[in-house]
PDB file of C-alpha atoms in Angstrom:
ATOM      1  CA  MET A   1     163.679 -80.773   2.392  1.00 54.00           C
ATOM      2  CA  THR A   2     162.023 -80.001  -0.958  1.00 53.00           C
ATOM      3  CA  TYR A   3     158.791 -79.173   0.890  1.00 48.00           C
ATOM      4  CA  VAL A   4     160.598 -76.652   3.117  1.00 46.00           C
ATOM      5  CA  ILE A   5     162.249 -74.987   0.120  1.00 49.00           C
ATOM      6  CA  ASP A   6     158.930 -74.758  -1.742  1.00 49.00           C
ATOM      7  CA  SER A   7     157.223 -73.280   1.314  1.00 50.00           C
ATOM      8  CA  PHE A   8     160.003 -70.717   1.680  1.00 49.00           C
ATOM      9  CA  ARG A   9     159.694 -69.749  -1.991  1.00 56.00           C
ATOM     10  CA  LEU A  10     155.905 -69.389  -1.670  1.00 50.00           C
ATOM     11  CA  LEU A  11     156.281 -67.184   1.423  1.00 48.00           C
ATOM     12  CA  ASN A  12     158.907 -65.081  -0.329  1.00 56.00           C
ATOM     13  CA  HIS A  13     156.609 -64.676  -3.338  1.00 53.00           C
ATOM     14  CA  ARG A  14     153.709 -63.549  -1.149  1.00 58.00           C
ATOM     15  CA  ILE A  15     155.890 -61.020   0.657  1.00 53.00           C
ATOM     16  CA  LYS A  16     156.942 -59.546  -2.703  1.00 53.00           C
ATOM     17  CA  GLU A  17     153.291 -59.328  -3.758  1.00 58.00           C
ATOM     18  CA  MET A  18     152.421 -57.485  -0.544  1.00 55.00           C
ATOM     19  CA  LEU A  19     155.297 -55.052  -1.008  1.00 50.00           C
ATOM     20  CA  ALA A  20     154.284 -54.431  -4.609  1.00 54.00           C
ATOM     21  CA  MET A  21     150.688 -53.748  -3.526  1.00 57.00           C
ATOM     22  CA  LYS A  22     151.845 -51.293  -0.866  1.00 49.00           C
ATOM     23  CA  ALA A  23     154.037 -49.521  -3.434  1.00 49.00           C
ATOM     24  CA  LEU A  24     151.049 -49.243  -5.790  1.00 50.00           C
ATOM     25  CA  TRP A  25     148.831 -47.731  -3.086  1.00 48.00           C
ATOM     26  CA  LEU A  26     151.589 -45.275  -2.173  1.00 45.00           C
ATOM     27  CA  MET A  27     151.931 -44.204  -5.802  1.00 52.00           C
ATOM     28  CA  LEU A  28     148.153 -43.695  -6.124  1.00 50.00           C
ATOM     29  CA  PHE A  29     148.170 -41.687  -2.893  1.00 44.00           C
ATOM     30  CA  CYS A  30     150.902 -39.367  -4.162  1.00 49.00           C
ATOM     31  CA  MET A  31     149.169 -38.904  -7.527  1.00 51.00           C
ATOM     32  CA  SER A  32     145.959 -37.737  -5.841  1.00 49.00           C
ATOM     33  CA  SER A  33     146.278 -33.939  -6.032  1.00 47.00           C
ATOM     34  CA  PRO A  34     144.033 -33.011  -3.069  1.00 51.00           C
ATOM     35  CA  LEU A  35     145.945 -35.349  -0.787  1.00 48.00           C
ATOM     36  CA  TRP A  36     149.295 -34.373  -2.240  1.00 47.00           C
ATOM     37  CA  ALA A  37     148.476 -30.686  -1.782  1.00 41.00           C
ATOM     38  CA  CYS A  38     147.838 -31.296   1.897  1.00 45.00           C
ATOM     39  CA  LEU A  39     151.370 -32.627   2.222  1.00 52.00           C
ATOM     40  CA  HIS A  40     152.996 -29.649   0.510  1.00 62.00           C
ATOM     41  CA  ALA A  41     154.905 -27.222   2.726  1.00 79.00           C
ATOM     42  CA  SER A  42     152.949 -24.224   1.389  1.00 74.00           C
ATOM     43  CA  HIS A  43     149.578 -25.666   2.463  1.00 83.00           C
ATOM     44  CA  GLY A  44     147.776 -23.481   4.990  1.00 82.00           C
ATOM     45  CA  ILE A  45     145.403 -20.556   5.531  1.00 90.00           C
ATOM     46  CA  HIS A  46     146.519 -17.732   3.254  1.00 90.00           C
ATOM     47  CA  GLY A  47     144.714 -14.601   4.416  1.00 93.00           C
ATOM     48  CA  MET A  48     144.092 -11.777   1.963  1.00 94.00           C
ATOM     49  CA  VAL A  49     143.040  -8.146   1.967  1.00 96.00           C
ATOM     50  CA  LEU A  50     140.247  -7.375  -0.504  1.00 97.00           C
ATOM     51  CA  LEU A  51     140.146  -4.078  -2.409  1.00 97.00           C
ATOM     52  CA  GLN A  52     137.870  -2.536  -5.018  1.00 97.00           C
ATOM     53  CA  VAL A  53     139.768  -0.636  -7.695  1.00 96.00           C
ATOM     54  CA  GLU A  54     138.315   0.642 -10.979  1.00 94.00           C
ATOM     55  CA  ASN A  55     135.146  -1.370 -10.326  1.00 91.00           C
ATOM     56  CA  GLN A  56     137.071  -4.619 -10.047  1.00 95.00           C
ATOM     57  CA  LEU A  57     138.099  -6.734  -7.078  1.00 98.00           C
ATOM     58  CA  ILE A  58     141.744  -7.050  -6.101  1.00 98.00           C
ATOM     59  CA  ALA A  59     142.926  -9.599  -3.519  1.00 97.00           C
ATOM     60  CA  SER A  60     146.385  -9.266  -1.979  1.00 96.00           C
ATOM     61  CA  HIS A  61     147.985 -12.094   0.002  1.00 95.00           C
ATOM     62  CA  LEU A  62     148.900 -11.081   3.566  1.00 91.00           C
ATOM     63  CA  PRO A  63     152.576 -12.038   3.781  1.00 88.00           C
ATOM     64  CA  PHE A  64     154.976 -12.741   6.629  1.00 79.00           C
ATOM     65  CA  PRO A  65     158.686 -11.900   6.454  1.00 74.00           C
ATOM     66  CA  ALA A  66     159.696 -15.584   6.353  1.00 69.00           C
ATOM     67  CA  GLY A  67     158.286 -19.089   5.879  1.00 70.00           C
ATOM     68  CA  LYS A  68     155.514 -20.296   3.589  1.00 76.00           C
ATOM     69  CA  HIS A  69     153.680 -16.944   3.751  1.00 74.00           C
ATOM     70  CA  ALA A  70     156.700 -14.909   2.573  1.00 83.00           C
ATOM     71  CA  HIS A  71     155.220 -14.065  -0.833  1.00 89.00           C
ATOM     72  CA  GLN A  72     153.617 -10.896  -2.160  1.00 94.00           C
ATOM     73  CA  ILE A  73     150.824 -12.080  -4.440  1.00 94.00           C
ATOM     74  CA  VAL A  74     148.209  -9.784  -5.947  1.00 97.00           C
ATOM     75  CA  LEU A  75     145.212 -11.179  -7.821  1.00 97.00           C
ATOM     76  CA  GLN A  76     142.351  -9.861  -9.894  1.00 98.00           C
ATOM     77  CA  VAL A  77     139.315 -11.794  -8.656  1.00 98.00           C
ATOM     78  CA  SER A  78     135.548 -11.894  -8.920  1.00 97.00           C
ATOM     79  CA  SER A  79     132.882 -12.892  -6.407  1.00 97.00           C
ATOM     80  CA  ASP A  80     129.310 -12.196  -5.346  1.00 96.00           C
ATOM     81  CA  MET A  81     129.828 -10.277  -2.114  1.00 97.00           C
ATOM     82  CA  PRO A  82     127.213  -9.639   0.596  1.00 96.00           C
ATOM     83  CA  ALA A  83     125.702  -6.140   0.508  1.00 97.00           C
ATOM     84  CA  SER A  84     127.536  -5.110   3.693  1.00 97.00           C
ATOM     85  CA  VAL A  85     130.876  -6.093   2.162  1.00 97.00           C
ATOM     86  CA  ALA A  86     130.128  -4.348  -1.141  1.00 96.00           C
ATOM     87  CA  GLN A  87     129.339  -1.158   0.786  1.00 97.00           C
ATOM     88  CA  ALA A  88     132.497  -1.455   2.887  1.00 97.00           C
ATOM     89  CA  LEU A  89     134.615  -1.878  -0.259  1.00 96.00           C
ATOM     90  CA  LYS A  90     132.951   1.164  -1.827  1.00 95.00           C
ATOM     91  CA  GLU A  91     133.783   3.181   1.292  1.00 95.00           C
ATOM     92  CA  LYS A  92     137.358   1.820   1.241  1.00 93.00           C
ATOM     93  CA  ARG A  93     137.032   0.209   4.663  1.00 95.00           C
ATOM     94  CA  LEU A  94     139.198  -2.789   5.547  1.00 95.00           C
ATOM     95  CA  VAL A  95     137.871  -6.105   4.213  1.00 96.00           C
ATOM     96  CA  THR A  96     139.801  -9.371   4.517  1.00 96.00           C
ATOM     97  CA  LEU A  97     139.401 -12.973   3.407  1.00 96.00           C
ATOM     98  CA  GLU A  98     140.119 -16.143   5.367  1.00 96.00           C
ATOM     99  CA  PRO A  99     140.262 -18.803   2.642  1.00 95.00           C
ATOM    100  CA  GLN A 100     139.885 -22.488   3.300  1.00 94.00           C
ATOM    101  CA  PRO A 101     143.378 -24.062   3.449  1.00 93.00           C
ATOM    102  CA  PHE A 102     145.150 -24.573   0.137  1.00 92.00           C
ATOM    103  CA  ALA A 103     148.705 -24.924  -1.151  1.00 89.00           C
ATOM    104  CA  LEU A 104     150.066 -21.513  -2.085  1.00 90.00           C
ATOM    105  CA  LYS A 105     152.146 -23.113  -4.848  1.00 92.00           C
ATOM    106  CA  ASP A 106     148.911 -24.153  -6.594  1.00 92.00           C
ATOM    107  CA  LEU A 107     147.814 -20.512  -6.641  1.00 92.00           C
ATOM    108  CA  GLN A 108     151.234 -19.400  -7.884  1.00 91.00           C
ATOM    109  CA  GLN A 109     151.261 -21.998 -10.663  1.00 92.00           C
ATOM    110  CA  GLY A 110     147.732 -21.157 -11.826  1.00 93.00           C
ATOM    111  CA  LYS A 111     146.273 -24.494 -10.764  1.00 94.00           C
ATOM    112  CA  LEU A 112     143.897 -22.970  -8.204  1.00 94.00           C
ATOM    113  CA  LYS A 113     141.063 -21.346 -10.133  1.00 95.00           C
ATOM    114  CA  SER A 114     138.704 -20.687  -7.221  1.00 96.00           C
ATOM    115  CA  PHE A 115     138.433 -21.063  -3.456  1.00 96.00           C
ATOM    116  CA  ASN A 116     135.887 -20.641  -0.692  1.00 97.00           C
ATOM    117  CA  ALA A 117     136.557 -18.112   2.037  1.00 97.00           C
ATOM    118  CA  GLN A 118     135.041 -16.363   5.016  1.00 97.00           C
ATOM    119  CA  VAL A 119     134.863 -12.641   4.341  1.00 98.00           C
ATOM    120  CA  TYR A 120     135.356 -10.195   7.224  1.00 97.00           C
ATOM    121  CA  LEU A 121     134.672  -6.534   7.805  1.00 97.00           C
ATOM    122  CA  GLY A 122     138.028  -5.705   9.368  1.00 94.00           C
ATOM    123  CA  HIS A 123     140.983  -8.030   9.896  1.00 92.00           C
ATOM    124  CA  PHE A 124     139.981 -11.692  10.185  1.00 92.00           C
ATOM    125  CA  GLU A 125     142.623 -12.343  12.882  1.00 87.00           C
ATOM    126  CA  ARG A 126     142.038  -9.171  14.890  1.00 87.00           C
ATOM    127  CA  GLY A 127     138.389  -8.946  15.760  1.00 90.00           C
ATOM    128  CA  GLY A 128     136.899  -8.483  12.298  1.00 93.00           C
ATOM    129  CA  GLN A 129     133.179  -9.127  11.796  1.00 96.00           C
ATOM    130  CA  ASP A 130     132.354 -12.350   9.928  1.00 97.00           C
ATOM    131  CA  ALA A 131     130.171 -11.360   6.964  1.00 97.00           C
ATOM    132  CA  GLY A 132     129.631 -14.829   5.518  1.00 97.00           C
ATOM    133  CA  THR A 133     131.085 -17.380   3.118  1.00 97.00           C
ATOM    134  CA  VAL A 134     131.930 -16.510  -0.472  1.00 97.00           C
ATOM    135  CA  THR A 135     133.389 -18.279  -3.484  1.00 98.00           C
ATOM    136  CA  VAL A 136     136.273 -16.365  -5.039  1.00 97.00           C
ATOM    137  CA  GLN A 137     137.141 -16.858  -8.716  1.00 98.00           C
ATOM    138  CA  VAL A 138     140.757 -16.140  -9.662  1.00 97.00           C
ATOM    139  CA  GLN A 139     140.730 -14.113 -12.879  1.00 97.00           C
ATOM    140  CA  GLN A 140     144.383 -13.137 -13.187  1.00 96.00           C
ATOM    141  CA  LYS A 141     147.604 -13.087 -11.207  1.00 97.00           C
ATOM    142  CA  LEU A 142     148.996  -9.546 -11.240  1.00 97.00           C
ATOM    143  CA  LEU A 143     152.030  -9.954  -8.988  1.00 96.00           C
ATOM    144  CA  ASP A 144     154.024 -12.846  -7.519  1.00 95.00           C
ATOM    145  CA  LYS A 145     157.229 -11.882  -5.727  1.00 93.00           C
ATOM    146  CA  ALA A 146     159.088 -13.402  -2.803  1.00 90.00           C
ATOM    147  CA  VAL A 147     159.534 -11.198   0.256  1.00 87.00           C
ATOM    148  CA  GLY A 148     162.997  -9.690  -0.026  1.00 84.00           C
ATOM    149  CA  ALA A 149     162.993  -9.503  -3.825  1.00 83.00           C
ATOM    150  CA  VAL A 150     164.213  -6.252  -5.363  1.00 76.00           C
ATOM    151  CA  ALA A 151     161.494  -4.140  -6.984  1.00 74.00           C
ATOM    152  CA  GLU A 152     162.030  -2.525 -10.373  1.00 68.00           C
ATOM    153  CA  GLN A 153     161.598   1.133  -9.310  1.00 72.00           C
ATOM    154  CA  ASN A 154     162.253   2.748  -5.936  1.00 80.00           C
ATOM    155  CA  GLY A 155     161.206  -0.340  -3.990  1.00 89.00           C
ATOM    156  CA  VAL A 156     157.743  -0.376  -5.570  1.00 93.00           C
ATOM    157  CA  TYR A 157     156.017  -2.852  -7.911  1.00 94.00           C
ATOM    158  CA  HIS A 158     153.944  -1.109 -10.610  1.00 94.00           C
ATOM    159  CA  ILE A 159     150.815  -2.969 -11.775  1.00 95.00           C
ATOM    160  CA  PRO A 160     149.097  -1.276 -14.733  1.00 95.00           C
ATOM    161  CA  LEU A 161     145.300  -1.177 -14.791  1.00 95.00           C
ATOM    162  CA  LYS A 162     142.902   0.362 -17.343  1.00 93.00           C
ATOM    163  CA  GLN A 163     142.801   3.873 -15.858  1.00 94.00           C
ATOM    164  CA  GLY A 164     145.853   3.948 -13.614  1.00 95.00           C
ATOM    165  CA  GLU A 165     148.185   1.635 -11.751  1.00 96.00           C
ATOM    166  CA  LEU A 166     148.563  -0.139  -8.457  1.00 96.00           C
ATOM    167  CA  LEU A 167     151.708   0.703  -6.505  1.00 96.00           C
ATOM    168  CA  VAL A 168     152.707  -2.182  -4.241  1.00 95.00           C
ATOM    169  CA  LYS A 169     155.577  -1.513  -1.875  1.00 92.00           C
ATOM    170  CA  ALA A 170     158.190  -4.280  -1.985  1.00 92.00           C
ATOM    171  CA  ILE A 171     158.529  -5.957   1.410  1.00 88.00           C
ATOM    172  CA  SER A 172     162.148  -6.374   2.415  1.00 81.00           C
ATOM    173  CA  GLY A 173     161.618  -8.474   5.555  1.00 71.00           C
ATOM    174  CA  GLU A 174     161.103  -8.081   9.302  1.00 69.00           C
ATOM    175  CA  GLY A 175     159.981  -4.584  10.276  1.00 70.00           C
ATOM    176  CA  ALA A 176     158.713  -3.665   6.800  1.00 79.00           C
ATOM    177  CA  VAL A 177     155.164  -2.587   5.916  1.00 85.00           C
ATOM    178  CA  ASP A 178     152.612  -3.985   3.503  1.00 90.00           C
ATOM    179  CA  GLU A 179     151.361  -0.973   1.540  1.00 93.00           C
ATOM    180  CA  ILE A 180     149.220  -0.673  -1.605  1.00 95.00           C
ATOM    181  CA  LEU A 181     148.384   2.576  -3.380  1.00 96.00           C
ATOM    182  CA  TYR A 182     146.451   3.490  -6.521  1.00 96.00           C
ATOM    183  CA  GLN A 183     147.447   6.274  -8.882  1.00 96.00           C
ATOM    184  CA  THR A 184     145.859   7.669 -12.002  1.00 93.00           C
ATOM    185  CA  LYS A 185     147.877   9.704 -14.474  1.00 85.00           C
ATOM    186  CA  GLY A 186     148.582  13.220 -13.271  1.00 84.00           C
ATOM    187  CA  LYS A 187     147.092  12.667  -9.801  1.00 92.00           C
ATOM    188  CA  THR A 188     148.502  12.013  -6.347  1.00 94.00           C
ATOM    189  CA  ALA A 189     148.656   8.362  -5.329  1.00 94.00           C
ATOM    190  CA  GLU A 190     145.818   7.245  -3.022  1.00 94.00           C
ATOM    191  CA  GLN A 191     146.638   4.827  -0.217  1.00 94.00           C
ATOM    192  CA  LEU A 192     144.348   1.788  -0.309  1.00 93.00           C
ATOM    193  CA  TYR A 193     145.972  -0.418   2.318  1.00 92.00           C
ATOM    194  CA  PHE A 194     148.668  -0.061   4.945  1.00 90.00           C
ATOM    195  CA  GLU A 195     149.611  -2.740   7.454  1.00 83.00           C
ATOM    196  CA  SER A 196     152.651  -3.156   9.641  1.00 68.00           C
ATOM    197  CA  ALA A 197     151.455  -5.466  12.423  1.00 49.00           C
ATOM    198  CA  ASP A 198     151.946  -8.655  10.394  1.00 53.00           C
ATOM    199  CA  PHE A 199     155.666  -7.976  10.610  1.00 53.00           C
ATOM    200  CA  ALA A 200     155.810  -7.497  14.371  1.00 42.00           C
ATOM    201  CA  PRO A 201     156.423 -10.864  16.105  1.00 38.00           C
ATOM    202  CA  GLN A 202     154.362  -9.924  19.179  1.00 35.00           C
ATOM    203  CA  GLU A 203     151.276  -9.499  16.977  1.00 35.00           C
ATOM    204  CA  LYS A 204     151.397 -12.897  15.226  1.00 32.00           C
TER     205      LYS A 204
END
């Protein structure tokens, strides 16, 4: 009888050790930021339009009206762009980025300092020409607003730059447009980007 009790205790002890080991591995898994980021709901491909304003690069997240992409985020960035892309930006032609997947929350919280991306002449989801892979350095976050947030003035977010300001239209939801303009003091605002298809379900 004593032998049976001792065997039962030994088995019970080993089971507890196994459970403790599994708990430890689970904790280490959750503490690993690359793996944890992959589990976050905001993880995905966050396309961006790339603009050149006042001799600096501006990247604007391409939002959707709902879900994990429902955020208007504008960044000041830097990168060594291929000659064809640099020329397209100078001519104010459409240039977009298809970054490698990352958690948008990491970008919003300032944890993501750089990312690799395919750069396209045109829209990366609508027949744009792949111009190569680039590394994008995040210099500064200029805007971070949820879709549907109320803008300060006339439905527009004002982002001051050295010589003028970016005017980013606040996106209210389905059927809205993603529009960015640039205005210097005393001059008419110049449209840099205008896109409505991202908000039409049949185009997604």
